[in-house]
C-alpha atoms as an extended CHARMM CRD file, in Angstrom:
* protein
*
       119  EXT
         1         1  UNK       CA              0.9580000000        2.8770000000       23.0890000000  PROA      1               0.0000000000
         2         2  UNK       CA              3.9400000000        1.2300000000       21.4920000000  PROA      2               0.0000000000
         3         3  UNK       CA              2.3130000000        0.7070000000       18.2470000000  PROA      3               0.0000000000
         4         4  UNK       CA              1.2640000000        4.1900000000       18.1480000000  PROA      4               0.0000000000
         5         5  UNK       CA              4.7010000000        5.4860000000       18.1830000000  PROA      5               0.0000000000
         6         6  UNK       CA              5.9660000000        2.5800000000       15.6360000000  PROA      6               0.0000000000
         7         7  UNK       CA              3.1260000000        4.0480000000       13.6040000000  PROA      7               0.0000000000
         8         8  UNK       CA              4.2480000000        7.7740000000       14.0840000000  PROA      8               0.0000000000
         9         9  UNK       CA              7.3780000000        6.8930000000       13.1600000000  PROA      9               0.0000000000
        10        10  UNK       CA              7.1890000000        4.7250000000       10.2340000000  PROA      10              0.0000000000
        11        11  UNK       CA              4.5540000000        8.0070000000        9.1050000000  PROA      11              0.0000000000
        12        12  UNK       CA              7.2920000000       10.3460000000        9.5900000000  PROA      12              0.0000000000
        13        13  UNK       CA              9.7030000000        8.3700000000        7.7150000000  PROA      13              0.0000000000
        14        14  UNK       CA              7.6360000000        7.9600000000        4.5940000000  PROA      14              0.0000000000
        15        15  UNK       CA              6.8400000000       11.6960000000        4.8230000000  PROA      15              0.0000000000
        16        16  UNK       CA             10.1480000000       12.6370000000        4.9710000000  PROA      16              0.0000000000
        17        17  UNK       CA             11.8720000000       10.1140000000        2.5930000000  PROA      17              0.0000000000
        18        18  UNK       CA              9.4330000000       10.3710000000       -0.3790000000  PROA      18              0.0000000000
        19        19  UNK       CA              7.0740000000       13.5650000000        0.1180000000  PROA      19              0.0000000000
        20        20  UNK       CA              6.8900000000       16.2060000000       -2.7090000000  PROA      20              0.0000000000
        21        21  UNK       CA              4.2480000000       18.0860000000       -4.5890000000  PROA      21              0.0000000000
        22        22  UNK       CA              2.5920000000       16.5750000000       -7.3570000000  PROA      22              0.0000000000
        23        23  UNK       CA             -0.1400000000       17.7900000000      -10.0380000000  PROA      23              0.0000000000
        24        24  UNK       CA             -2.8070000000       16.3320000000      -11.9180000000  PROA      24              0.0000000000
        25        25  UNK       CA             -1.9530000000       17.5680000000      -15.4140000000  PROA      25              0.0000000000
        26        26  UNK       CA             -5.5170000000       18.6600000000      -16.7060000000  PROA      26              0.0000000000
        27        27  UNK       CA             -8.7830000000       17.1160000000      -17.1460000000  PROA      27              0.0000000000
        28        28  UNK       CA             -8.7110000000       16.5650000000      -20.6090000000  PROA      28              0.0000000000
        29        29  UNK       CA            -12.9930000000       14.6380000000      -20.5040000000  PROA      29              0.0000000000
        30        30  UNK       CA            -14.1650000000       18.0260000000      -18.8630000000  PROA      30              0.0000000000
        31        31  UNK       CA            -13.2120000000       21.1330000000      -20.6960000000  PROA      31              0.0000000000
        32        32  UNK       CA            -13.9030000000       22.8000000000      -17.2930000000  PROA      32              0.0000000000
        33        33  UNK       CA            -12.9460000000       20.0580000000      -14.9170000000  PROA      33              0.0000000000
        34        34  UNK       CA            -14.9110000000       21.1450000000      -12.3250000000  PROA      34              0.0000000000
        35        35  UNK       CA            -15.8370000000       18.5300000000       -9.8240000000  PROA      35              0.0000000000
        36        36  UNK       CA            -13.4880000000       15.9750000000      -10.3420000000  PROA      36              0.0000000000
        37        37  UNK       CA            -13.0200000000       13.8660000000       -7.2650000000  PROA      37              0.0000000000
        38        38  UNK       CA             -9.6460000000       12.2360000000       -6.6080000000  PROA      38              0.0000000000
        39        39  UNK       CA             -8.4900000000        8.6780000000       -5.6730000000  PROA      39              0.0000000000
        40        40  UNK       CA             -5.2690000000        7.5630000000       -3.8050000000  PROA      40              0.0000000000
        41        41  UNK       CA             -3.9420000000        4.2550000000       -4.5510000000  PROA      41              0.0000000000
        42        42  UNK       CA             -1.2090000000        3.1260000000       -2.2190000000  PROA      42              0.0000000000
        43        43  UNK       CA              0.3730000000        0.6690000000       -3.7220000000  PROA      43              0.0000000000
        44        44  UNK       CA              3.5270000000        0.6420000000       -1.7830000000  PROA      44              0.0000000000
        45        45  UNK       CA              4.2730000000       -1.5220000000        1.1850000000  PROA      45              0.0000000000
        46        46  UNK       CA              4.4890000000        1.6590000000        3.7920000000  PROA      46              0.0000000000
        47        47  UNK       CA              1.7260000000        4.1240000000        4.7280000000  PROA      47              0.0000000000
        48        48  UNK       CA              1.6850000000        7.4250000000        3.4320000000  PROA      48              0.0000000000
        49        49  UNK       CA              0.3230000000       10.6720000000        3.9710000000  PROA      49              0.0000000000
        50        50  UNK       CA             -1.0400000000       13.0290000000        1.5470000000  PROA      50              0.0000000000
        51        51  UNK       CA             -1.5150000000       16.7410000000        2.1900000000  PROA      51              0.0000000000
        52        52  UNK       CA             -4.4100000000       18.6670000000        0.1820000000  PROA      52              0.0000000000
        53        53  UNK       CA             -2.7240000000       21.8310000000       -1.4850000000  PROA      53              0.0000000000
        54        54  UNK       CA             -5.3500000000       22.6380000000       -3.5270000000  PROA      54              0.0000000000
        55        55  UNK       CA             -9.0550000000       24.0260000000       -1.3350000000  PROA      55              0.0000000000
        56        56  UNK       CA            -11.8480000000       21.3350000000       -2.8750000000  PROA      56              0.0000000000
        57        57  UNK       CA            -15.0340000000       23.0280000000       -2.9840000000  PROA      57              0.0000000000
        58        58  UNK       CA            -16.7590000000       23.8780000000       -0.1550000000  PROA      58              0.0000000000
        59        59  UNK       CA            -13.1650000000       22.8800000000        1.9110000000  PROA      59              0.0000000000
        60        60  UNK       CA            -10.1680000000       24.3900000000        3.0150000000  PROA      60              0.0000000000
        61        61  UNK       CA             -6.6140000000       23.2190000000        1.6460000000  PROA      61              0.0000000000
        62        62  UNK       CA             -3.8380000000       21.3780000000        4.4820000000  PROA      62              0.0000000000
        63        63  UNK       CA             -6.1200000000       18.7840000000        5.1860000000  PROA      63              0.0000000000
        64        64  UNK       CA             -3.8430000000       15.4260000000        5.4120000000  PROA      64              0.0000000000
        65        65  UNK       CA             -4.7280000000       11.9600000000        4.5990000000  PROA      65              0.0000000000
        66        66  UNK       CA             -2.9460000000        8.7720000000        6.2220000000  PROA      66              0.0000000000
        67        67  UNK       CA             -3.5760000000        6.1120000000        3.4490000000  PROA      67              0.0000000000
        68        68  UNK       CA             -2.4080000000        2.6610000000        4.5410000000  PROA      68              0.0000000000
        69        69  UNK       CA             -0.3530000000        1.0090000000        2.5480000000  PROA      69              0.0000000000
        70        70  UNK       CA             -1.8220000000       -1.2980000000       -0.2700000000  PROA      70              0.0000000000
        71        71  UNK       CA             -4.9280000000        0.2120000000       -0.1130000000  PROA      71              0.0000000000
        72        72  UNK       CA             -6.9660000000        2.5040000000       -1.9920000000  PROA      72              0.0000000000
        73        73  UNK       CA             -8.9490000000        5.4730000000       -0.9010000000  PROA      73              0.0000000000
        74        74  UNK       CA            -11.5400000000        8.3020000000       -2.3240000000  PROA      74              0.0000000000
        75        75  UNK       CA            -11.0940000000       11.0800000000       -0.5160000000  PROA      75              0.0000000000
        76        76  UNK       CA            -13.9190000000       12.4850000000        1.2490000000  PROA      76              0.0000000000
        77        77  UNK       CA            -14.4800000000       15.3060000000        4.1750000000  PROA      77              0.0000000000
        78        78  UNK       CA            -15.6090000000       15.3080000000        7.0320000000  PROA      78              0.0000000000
        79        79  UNK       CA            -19.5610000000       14.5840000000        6.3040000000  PROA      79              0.0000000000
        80        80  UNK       CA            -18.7480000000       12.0610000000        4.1980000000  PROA      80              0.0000000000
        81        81  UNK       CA            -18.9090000000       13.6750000000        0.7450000000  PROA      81              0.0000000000
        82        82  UNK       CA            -16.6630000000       13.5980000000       -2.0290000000  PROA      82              0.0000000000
        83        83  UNK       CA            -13.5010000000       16.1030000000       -2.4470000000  PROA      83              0.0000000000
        84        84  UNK       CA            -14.4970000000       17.7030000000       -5.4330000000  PROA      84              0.0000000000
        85        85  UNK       CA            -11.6300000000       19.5200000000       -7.4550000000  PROA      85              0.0000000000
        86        86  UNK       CA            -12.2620000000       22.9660000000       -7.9290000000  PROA      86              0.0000000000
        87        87  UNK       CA            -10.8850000000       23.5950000000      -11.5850000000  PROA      87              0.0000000000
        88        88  UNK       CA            -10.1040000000       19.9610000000      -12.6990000000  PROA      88              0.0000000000
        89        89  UNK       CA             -6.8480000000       19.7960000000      -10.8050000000  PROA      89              0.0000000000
        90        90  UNK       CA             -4.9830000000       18.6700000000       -7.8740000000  PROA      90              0.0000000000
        91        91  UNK       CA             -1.9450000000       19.9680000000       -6.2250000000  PROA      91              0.0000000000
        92        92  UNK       CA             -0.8420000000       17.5490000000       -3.3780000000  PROA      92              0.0000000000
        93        93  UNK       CA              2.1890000000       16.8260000000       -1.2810000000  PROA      93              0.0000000000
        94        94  UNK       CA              2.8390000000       12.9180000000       -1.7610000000  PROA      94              0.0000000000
        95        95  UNK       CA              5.2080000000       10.3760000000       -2.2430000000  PROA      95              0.0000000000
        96        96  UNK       CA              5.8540000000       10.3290000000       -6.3650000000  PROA      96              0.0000000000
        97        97  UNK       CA              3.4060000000        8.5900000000       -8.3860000000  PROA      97              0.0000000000
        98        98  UNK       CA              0.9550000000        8.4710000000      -11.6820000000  PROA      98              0.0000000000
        99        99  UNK       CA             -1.7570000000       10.0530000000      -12.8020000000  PROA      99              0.0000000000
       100       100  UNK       CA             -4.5000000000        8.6310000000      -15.1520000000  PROA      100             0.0000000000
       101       101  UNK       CA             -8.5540000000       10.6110000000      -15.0390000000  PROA      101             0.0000000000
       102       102  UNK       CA            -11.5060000000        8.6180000000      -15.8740000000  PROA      102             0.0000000000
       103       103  UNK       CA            -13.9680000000       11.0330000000      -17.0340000000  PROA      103             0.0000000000
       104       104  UNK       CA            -16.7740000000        8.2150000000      -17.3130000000  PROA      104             0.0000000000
       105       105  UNK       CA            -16.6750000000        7.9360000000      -13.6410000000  PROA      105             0.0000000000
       106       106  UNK       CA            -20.1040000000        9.6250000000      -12.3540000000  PROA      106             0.0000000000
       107       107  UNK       CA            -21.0370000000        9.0030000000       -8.6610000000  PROA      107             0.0000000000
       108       108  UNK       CA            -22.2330000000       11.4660000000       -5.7620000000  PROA      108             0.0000000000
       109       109  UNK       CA            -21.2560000000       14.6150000000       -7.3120000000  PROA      109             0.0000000000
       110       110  UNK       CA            -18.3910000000       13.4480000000       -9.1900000000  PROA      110             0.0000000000
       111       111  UNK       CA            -17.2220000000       14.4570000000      -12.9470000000  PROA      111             0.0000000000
       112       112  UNK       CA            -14.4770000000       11.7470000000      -13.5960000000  PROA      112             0.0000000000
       113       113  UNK       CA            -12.0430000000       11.1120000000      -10.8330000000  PROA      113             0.0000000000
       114       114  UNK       CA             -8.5270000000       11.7300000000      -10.6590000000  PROA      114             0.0000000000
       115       115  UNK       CA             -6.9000000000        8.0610000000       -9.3400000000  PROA      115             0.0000000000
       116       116  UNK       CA             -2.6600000000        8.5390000000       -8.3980000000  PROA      116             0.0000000000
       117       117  UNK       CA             -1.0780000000        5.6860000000       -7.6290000000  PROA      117             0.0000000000
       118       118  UNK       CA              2.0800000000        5.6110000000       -5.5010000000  PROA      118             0.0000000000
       119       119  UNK       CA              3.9410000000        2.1080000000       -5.9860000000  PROA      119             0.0000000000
């Protein structure tokens, strides 16, 4: 129970201290950028949570992501499969970080992936 509510409230913190929107500028390896998936790297020392503003295909956007810190995650749904980016973008709420696409990156249904690191 206790480490529950340490967890909830070290969550909270880093969502409230560091959370704002960020964009993938665009996919410059795809001239339509459909179907790019996207990668989180936390690279900080504190979890964070990401928020989906942009609906992948076949999803809904508001879907949230607790990444644990110094990890790194490919975000998938529900089933399993890949987030895939609907126009090449991706509009999240997240602690500040970088973008860099890979559009060699081809698995599942992925063209290039989108990786944002937060450090």
């Amino acid at each position: 129970m206790l480490k529950t509510v340490v967890t909830r409230v070290v969550l909270a913190f880093a969502a409230l201290s560091a959370t704002l929107a960020v964009t993938a500028p665009d996919a410059a390896a795809d001239p339509s950028g459909r179907g790019a998936c996207l990668t989180i790297a936390n690279d900080s020392y504190n979890d964070i949570r990401v928020v989906m503003i942009t609906a992948p295909i076949g999803n809904e956007a508001g879907w949230s992501y607790d990444i644990p810190a110094r990890t790194v995650s490919t975000l998938v749904d529900q089933a399993g499969n890949y987030l895939l980016s609907p126009d090449g973008n991706w509009n999240i709420n997240a602690p500040a970080g970088s973008w860099v696409f890979d559009g060699k990156f081809r698995e599942g249904a992925c063209a290039g992936i989108w990786n944002f690191t937060v450090n």
